[in-house]
């Protein structure tokens, strides 16, 4: 995933949590916030949160890497100027890559941030 597509600063995370809209399925929760036209960068920005309840550091980092790859491969399907945070829930750990990809796309569709065909 490109550096400009990362949500990294704590204040950006807090803004998305406070003012964003959330959608969820059994494996993931997504918070989405629209960025103004005046903001730098035209693409989306993604933050990933995986709690210690999900597993140890190896499991948490594996989930982060898989989700980043799924979003990278489907970046052309995402609407621009969106800040989003994906929160991983415990059932996602047992999923294979293809199942997780389907789940990520499902929660993004529920949040209405996939490009309409």
Short mmCIF file of N, CA and C in Angstrom, two decimals:
data_model
loop_
_atom_site.label_atom_id
_atom_site.label_comp_id
_atom_site.label_asym_id
_atom_site.label_seq_id
_atom_site.Cartn_x
_atom_site.Cartn_y
_atom_site.Cartn_z
N UNK A 1 0.85 -1.18 0.00
CA UNK A 1 0.00 0.00 0.00
C UNK A 1 0.89 1.25 0.00
N UNK A 2 0.53 2.24 -0.78
CA UNK A 2 1.32 3.46 -0.91
C UNK A 2 1.33 4.26 0.39
N UNK A 3 2.41 4.99 0.63
CA UNK A 3 2.53 5.79 1.85
C UNK A 3 1.41 6.84 1.95
N UNK A 4 1.03 7.44 0.83
CA UNK A 4 -0.02 8.48 0.88
C UNK A 4 -1.40 7.89 1.17
N UNK A 5 -1.52 6.57 1.12
CA UNK A 5 -2.80 5.92 1.41
C UNK A 5 -2.89 5.41 2.84
N UNK A 6 -1.94 5.80 3.69
CA UNK A 6 -1.94 5.34 5.07
C UNK A 6 -2.50 6.41 6.00
N UNK A 7 -3.27 5.97 6.95
CA UNK A 7 -3.77 6.83 8.02
C UNK A 7 -2.88 6.53 9.22
N UNK A 8 -2.05 7.46 9.65
CA UNK A 8 -1.05 7.14 10.66
C UNK A 8 -1.17 7.97 11.93
N UNK A 9 -1.57 9.22 11.83
CA UNK A 9 -1.53 10.11 12.99
C UNK A 9 -2.70 9.85 13.94
N UNK A 10 -2.43 9.89 15.22
CA UNK A 10 -3.44 9.63 16.25
C UNK A 10 -4.64 10.57 16.10
N UNK A 11 -4.38 11.83 15.80
CA UNK A 11 -5.49 12.79 15.67
C UNK A 11 -6.38 12.48 14.48
N UNK A 12 -5.80 11.92 13.41
CA UNK A 12 -6.61 11.51 12.26
C UNK A 12 -7.49 10.32 12.64
N UNK A 13 -6.92 9.36 13.38
CA UNK A 13 -7.72 8.21 13.85
C UNK A 13 -8.87 8.71 14.73
N UNK A 14 -8.56 9.61 15.67
CA UNK A 14 -9.60 10.12 16.58
C UNK A 14 -10.70 10.85 15.83
N UNK A 15 -10.33 11.62 14.81
CA UNK A 15 -11.32 12.34 14.01
C UNK A 15 -12.26 11.37 13.30
N UNK A 16 -11.70 10.30 12.73
CA UNK A 16 -12.52 9.31 12.03
C UNK A 16 -13.43 8.59 13.02
N UNK A 17 -12.90 8.22 14.18
CA UNK A 17 -13.71 7.55 15.19
C UNK A 17 -14.85 8.46 15.68
N UNK A 18 -14.54 9.75 15.91
CA UNK A 18 -15.52 10.67 16.47
C UNK A 18 -16.60 11.08 15.48
N UNK A 19 -16.20 11.37 14.23
CA UNK A 19 -17.14 11.95 13.28
C UNK A 19 -17.53 11.01 12.15
N UNK A 20 -16.89 9.86 12.04
CA UNK A 20 -17.16 8.95 10.93
C UNK A 20 -18.37 8.07 11.18
N UNK A 21 -18.85 7.46 10.11
CA UNK A 21 -19.96 6.52 10.18
C UNK A 21 -19.38 5.11 10.20
N UNK A 22 -20.03 4.21 10.93
CA UNK A 22 -19.51 2.85 11.02
C UNK A 22 -20.45 1.85 10.36
N UNK A 23 -19.86 0.79 9.86
CA UNK A 23 -20.58 -0.36 9.32
C UNK A 23 -19.80 -1.59 9.77
N UNK A 24 -20.50 -2.73 9.83
CA UNK A 24 -19.82 -3.92 10.33
C UNK A 24 -20.42 -5.18 9.77
N UNK A 25 -19.62 -6.24 9.84
CA UNK A 25 -20.11 -7.60 9.67
C UNK A 25 -19.48 -8.40 10.82
N UNK A 26 -19.55 -9.73 10.79
CA UNK A 26 -19.05 -10.51 11.92
C UNK A 26 -17.55 -10.42 12.09
N UNK A 27 -16.80 -10.19 11.02
CA UNK A 27 -15.35 -10.22 11.10
C UNK A 27 -14.69 -8.84 11.19
N UNK A 28 -15.34 -7.80 10.68
CA UNK A 28 -14.71 -6.49 10.57
C UNK A 28 -15.69 -5.37 10.91
N UNK A 29 -15.14 -4.25 11.34
CA UNK A 29 -15.88 -3.00 11.51
C UNK A 29 -15.12 -1.96 10.70
N UNK A 30 -15.84 -1.09 10.01
CA UNK A 30 -15.19 -0.01 9.27
C UNK A 30 -15.81 1.32 9.67
N UNK A 31 -14.96 2.30 9.95
CA UNK A 31 -15.37 3.68 10.18
C UNK A 31 -14.92 4.47 8.97
N UNK A 32 -15.81 5.31 8.43
CA UNK A 32 -15.51 6.08 7.22
C UNK A 32 -15.84 7.54 7.45
N UNK A 33 -14.94 8.41 7.00
CA UNK A 33 -15.13 9.85 7.09
C UNK A 33 -14.74 10.47 5.76
N UNK A 34 -15.60 11.34 5.23
CA UNK A 34 -15.28 12.06 3.99
C UNK A 34 -14.27 13.16 4.30
N UNK A 35 -13.28 13.30 3.40
CA UNK A 35 -12.32 14.39 3.52
C UNK A 35 -12.77 15.53 2.64
N UNK A 36 -12.54 16.77 3.06
CA UNK A 36 -12.93 17.92 2.23
C UNK A 36 -12.08 18.01 0.96
N UNK A 37 -12.58 18.71 -0.03
CA UNK A 37 -11.86 18.89 -1.29
C UNK A 37 -10.54 19.63 -1.08
N UNK A 38 -10.47 20.46 -0.04
CA UNK A 38 -9.26 21.24 0.19
C UNK A 38 -8.12 20.41 0.79
N UNK A 39 -8.42 19.21 1.27
CA UNK A 39 -7.39 18.36 1.88
C UNK A 39 -6.41 17.87 0.82
N UNK A 40 -5.16 17.70 1.24
CA UNK A 40 -4.13 17.24 0.31
C UNK A 40 -4.38 15.78 -0.04
N UNK A 41 -3.98 15.40 -1.24
CA UNK A 41 -4.14 14.01 -1.68
C UNK A 41 -5.56 13.74 -2.14
N UNK A 42 -5.68 13.05 -3.26
CA UNK A 42 -7.01 12.79 -3.81
C UNK A 42 -7.48 11.37 -3.52
N UNK A 43 -6.60 10.51 -3.04
CA UNK A 43 -6.96 9.12 -2.82
C UNK A 43 -7.58 8.89 -1.45
N UNK A 44 -7.83 7.63 -1.16
CA UNK A 44 -8.34 7.24 0.15
C UNK A 44 -7.17 7.07 1.11
N UNK A 45 -7.46 7.04 2.40
CA UNK A 45 -6.46 6.72 3.42
C UNK A 45 -7.03 5.63 4.31
N UNK A 46 -6.20 4.65 4.65
CA UNK A 46 -6.64 3.49 5.42
C UNK A 46 -5.81 3.34 6.68
N UNK A 47 -6.51 3.07 7.78
CA UNK A 47 -5.87 2.69 9.03
C UNK A 47 -6.43 1.33 9.44
N UNK A 48 -5.59 0.50 10.05
CA UNK A 48 -6.03 -0.82 10.47
C UNK A 48 -5.77 -0.96 11.96
N UNK A 49 -6.78 -1.44 12.68
CA UNK A 49 -6.67 -1.63 14.11
C UNK A 49 -6.97 -3.08 14.45
N UNK A 50 -6.02 -3.72 15.15
CA UNK A 50 -6.20 -5.11 15.57
C UNK A 50 -5.88 -5.18 17.06
N UNK A 51 -6.87 -5.51 17.86
CA UNK A 51 -6.74 -5.55 19.30
C UNK A 51 -5.90 -6.73 19.77
N UNK A 52 -5.33 -6.63 20.96
CA UNK A 52 -4.59 -7.75 21.55
C UNK A 52 -5.51 -8.92 21.84
N UNK A 53 -6.80 -8.68 21.93
CA UNK A 53 -7.76 -9.76 22.15
C UNK A 53 -7.81 -10.73 20.97
N UNK A 54 -7.42 -10.24 19.80
CA UNK A 54 -7.47 -11.05 18.58
C UNK A 54 -6.39 -12.13 18.61
N UNK A 55 -5.21 -11.81 19.13
CA UNK A 55 -4.13 -12.79 19.18
C UNK A 55 -2.82 -12.13 19.52
N UNK A 56 -1.75 -12.90 19.44
CA UNK A 56 -0.44 -12.34 19.75
C UNK A 56 0.06 -11.48 18.58
N UNK A 57 1.26 -10.94 18.71
CA UNK A 57 1.79 -10.00 17.72
C UNK A 57 1.90 -10.62 16.33
N UNK A 58 2.25 -11.89 16.27
CA UNK A 58 2.38 -12.57 14.98
C UNK A 58 1.03 -12.60 14.27
N UNK A 59 -0.01 -12.96 15.00
CA UNK A 59 -1.37 -13.04 14.43
C UNK A 59 -1.86 -11.66 14.01
N UNK A 60 -1.65 -10.66 14.88
CA UNK A 60 -2.11 -9.30 14.57
C UNK A 60 -1.42 -8.74 13.34
N UNK A 61 -0.11 -8.92 13.23
CA UNK A 61 0.62 -8.41 12.06
C UNK A 61 0.23 -9.15 10.79
N UNK A 62 -0.04 -10.45 10.89
CA UNK A 62 -0.49 -11.21 9.73
C UNK A 62 -1.82 -10.67 9.22
N UNK A 63 -2.73 -10.36 10.14
CA UNK A 63 -4.03 -9.81 9.74
C UNK A 63 -3.83 -8.45 9.06
N UNK A 64 -2.95 -7.61 9.63
CA UNK A 64 -2.69 -6.30 9.02
C UNK A 64 -2.14 -6.44 7.61
N UNK A 65 -1.17 -7.34 7.44
CA UNK A 65 -0.57 -7.54 6.12
C UNK A 65 -1.59 -8.04 5.11
N UNK A 66 -2.44 -8.97 5.52
CA UNK A 66 -3.44 -9.51 4.60
C UNK A 66 -4.44 -8.43 4.19
N UNK A 67 -4.89 -7.64 5.15
CA UNK A 67 -5.87 -6.60 4.83
C UNK A 67 -5.26 -5.52 3.96
N UNK A 68 -4.01 -5.13 4.22
CA UNK A 68 -3.34 -4.14 3.37
C UNK A 68 -3.23 -4.65 1.94
N UNK A 69 -2.91 -5.92 1.76
CA UNK A 69 -2.79 -6.50 0.42
C UNK A 69 -4.15 -6.53 -0.28
N UNK A 70 -5.20 -6.89 0.45
CA UNK A 70 -6.55 -6.92 -0.13
C UNK A 70 -6.94 -5.52 -0.59
N UNK A 71 -6.69 -4.53 0.24
CA UNK A 71 -7.05 -3.15 -0.13
C UNK A 71 -6.18 -2.67 -1.29
N UNK A 72 -4.90 -3.01 -1.29
CA UNK A 72 -4.02 -2.60 -2.39
C UNK A 72 -4.50 -3.15 -3.73
N UNK A 73 -4.89 -4.42 -3.73
CA UNK A 73 -5.33 -5.04 -4.98
C UNK A 73 -6.70 -4.54 -5.44
N UNK A 74 -7.49 -4.01 -4.50
CA UNK A 74 -8.83 -3.51 -4.84
C UNK A 74 -8.92 -1.99 -4.74
N UNK A 75 -7.80 -1.30 -4.77
CA UNK A 75 -7.78 0.15 -4.59
C UNK A 75 -8.57 0.89 -5.67
N UNK A 76 -8.60 0.33 -6.88
CA UNK A 76 -9.34 0.98 -7.96
C UNK A 76 -10.85 0.95 -7.74
N UNK A 77 -11.32 0.10 -6.84
CA UNK A 77 -12.76 0.00 -6.56
C UNK A 77 -13.21 0.93 -5.45
N UNK A 78 -12.27 1.61 -4.78
CA UNK A 78 -12.61 2.46 -3.64
C UNK A 78 -12.78 3.91 -4.07
N UNK A 79 -13.75 4.57 -3.45
CA UNK A 79 -13.99 5.98 -3.74
C UNK A 79 -12.85 6.84 -3.19
N UNK A 80 -12.50 7.91 -3.89
CA UNK A 80 -11.44 8.80 -3.41
C UNK A 80 -11.93 9.69 -2.27
N UNK A 81 -10.97 10.35 -1.63
CA UNK A 81 -11.23 11.31 -0.56
C UNK A 81 -12.01 10.72 0.61
N UNK A 82 -11.65 9.50 0.99
CA UNK A 82 -12.26 8.85 2.15
C UNK A 82 -11.15 8.47 3.12
N UNK A 83 -11.40 8.71 4.40
CA UNK A 83 -10.54 8.18 5.45
C UNK A 83 -11.29 7.02 6.07
N UNK A 84 -10.64 5.87 6.20
CA UNK A 84 -11.33 4.72 6.78
C UNK A 84 -10.42 3.97 7.73
N UNK A 85 -11.05 3.39 8.74
CA UNK A 85 -10.35 2.54 9.70
C UNK A 85 -11.04 1.19 9.69
N UNK A 86 -10.27 0.15 9.46
CA UNK A 86 -10.78 -1.22 9.51
C UNK A 86 -10.37 -1.82 10.85
N UNK A 87 -11.33 -2.30 11.61
CA UNK A 87 -11.08 -2.94 12.89
C UNK A 87 -11.34 -4.43 12.73
N UNK A 88 -10.35 -5.23 13.07
CA UNK A 88 -10.44 -6.67 12.91
C UNK A 88 -11.03 -7.29 14.17
N UNK A 89 -12.03 -8.14 13.98
CA UNK A 89 -12.62 -8.89 15.10
C UNK A 89 -12.04 -10.30 15.12
N UNK A 90 -12.22 -10.97 16.23
CA UNK A 90 -11.61 -12.29 16.45
C UNK A 90 -11.98 -13.36 15.41
N UNK A 91 -13.22 -13.44 14.90
CA UNK A 91 -13.54 -14.48 13.91
C UNK A 91 -12.73 -14.38 12.61
N UNK A 92 -12.16 -13.24 12.33
CA UNK A 92 -11.39 -13.06 11.09
C UNK A 92 -10.09 -13.86 11.11
N UNK A 93 -9.61 -14.23 12.28
CA UNK A 93 -8.32 -14.91 12.39
C UNK A 93 -8.37 -16.29 11.73
N UNK A 94 -9.49 -16.98 11.83
CA UNK A 94 -9.59 -18.34 11.28
C UNK A 94 -9.85 -18.36 9.77
N UNK A 95 -10.01 -17.20 9.16
CA UNK A 95 -10.38 -17.15 7.75
C UNK A 95 -9.17 -17.29 6.83
N UNK A 96 -9.39 -17.93 5.69
CA UNK A 96 -8.39 -17.98 4.63
C UNK A 96 -8.41 -16.64 3.89
N UNK A 97 -7.40 -16.43 3.05
CA UNK A 97 -7.27 -15.15 2.33
C UNK A 97 -8.51 -14.83 1.49
N UNK A 98 -9.00 -15.80 0.72
CA UNK A 98 -10.15 -15.55 -0.16
C UNK A 98 -11.40 -15.19 0.64
N UNK A 99 -11.60 -15.85 1.77
CA UNK A 99 -12.75 -15.55 2.62
C UNK A 99 -12.62 -14.15 3.22
N UNK A 100 -11.41 -13.82 3.65
CA UNK A 100 -11.17 -12.50 4.24
C UNK A 100 -11.36 -11.40 3.20
N UNK A 101 -10.92 -11.65 1.97
CA UNK A 101 -11.12 -10.67 0.90
C UNK A 101 -12.61 -10.43 0.66
N UNK A 102 -13.37 -11.49 0.63
CA UNK A 102 -14.82 -11.38 0.45
C UNK A 102 -15.45 -10.59 1.60
N UNK A 103 -14.99 -10.83 2.81
CA UNK A 103 -15.51 -10.14 3.98
C UNK A 103 -15.15 -8.65 3.96
N UNK A 104 -13.91 -8.34 3.58
CA UNK A 104 -13.49 -6.93 3.50
C UNK A 104 -14.32 -6.19 2.46
N UNK A 105 -14.48 -6.78 1.28
CA UNK A 105 -15.28 -6.13 0.23
C UNK A 105 -16.74 -5.99 0.66
N UNK A 106 -17.24 -6.97 1.41
CA UNK A 106 -18.62 -6.89 1.90
C UNK A 106 -18.81 -5.72 2.86
N UNK A 107 -17.90 -5.57 3.82
CA UNK A 107 -18.04 -4.48 4.79
C UNK A 107 -17.83 -3.12 4.11
N UNK A 108 -16.95 -3.06 3.11
CA UNK A 108 -16.76 -1.80 2.38
C UNK A 108 -18.00 -1.46 1.55
N UNK A 109 -18.64 -2.47 1.01
CA UNK A 109 -19.88 -2.26 0.26
C UNK A 109 -20.98 -1.76 1.19
N UNK A 110 -21.06 -2.33 2.38
CA UNK A 110 -22.06 -1.90 3.36
C UNK A 110 -21.82 -0.45 3.78
N UNK A 111 -20.55 -0.04 3.81
CA UNK A 111 -20.21 1.34 4.17
C UNK A 111 -20.39 2.29 3.00
N UNK A 112 -20.71 1.74 1.82
CA UNK A 112 -20.97 2.54 0.63
C UNK A 112 -19.75 3.33 0.18
N UNK A 113 -18.57 2.66 0.15
CA UNK A 113 -17.37 3.31 -0.35
C UNK A 113 -16.75 2.58 -1.53
N UNK A 114 -17.49 1.64 -2.08
CA UNK A 114 -17.04 1.00 -3.32
C UNK A 114 -17.64 1.76 -4.50
N UNK A 115 -16.87 1.87 -5.58
CA UNK A 115 -17.31 2.56 -6.77
C UNK A 115 -18.49 1.81 -7.39
N UNK A 116 -19.51 2.55 -7.76
CA UNK A 116 -20.67 1.95 -8.42
C UNK A 116 -20.30 1.56 -9.83
N UNK A 117 -20.77 0.40 -10.28
CA UNK A 117 -20.45 -0.08 -11.63
C UNK A 117 -21.36 0.55 -12.66
#
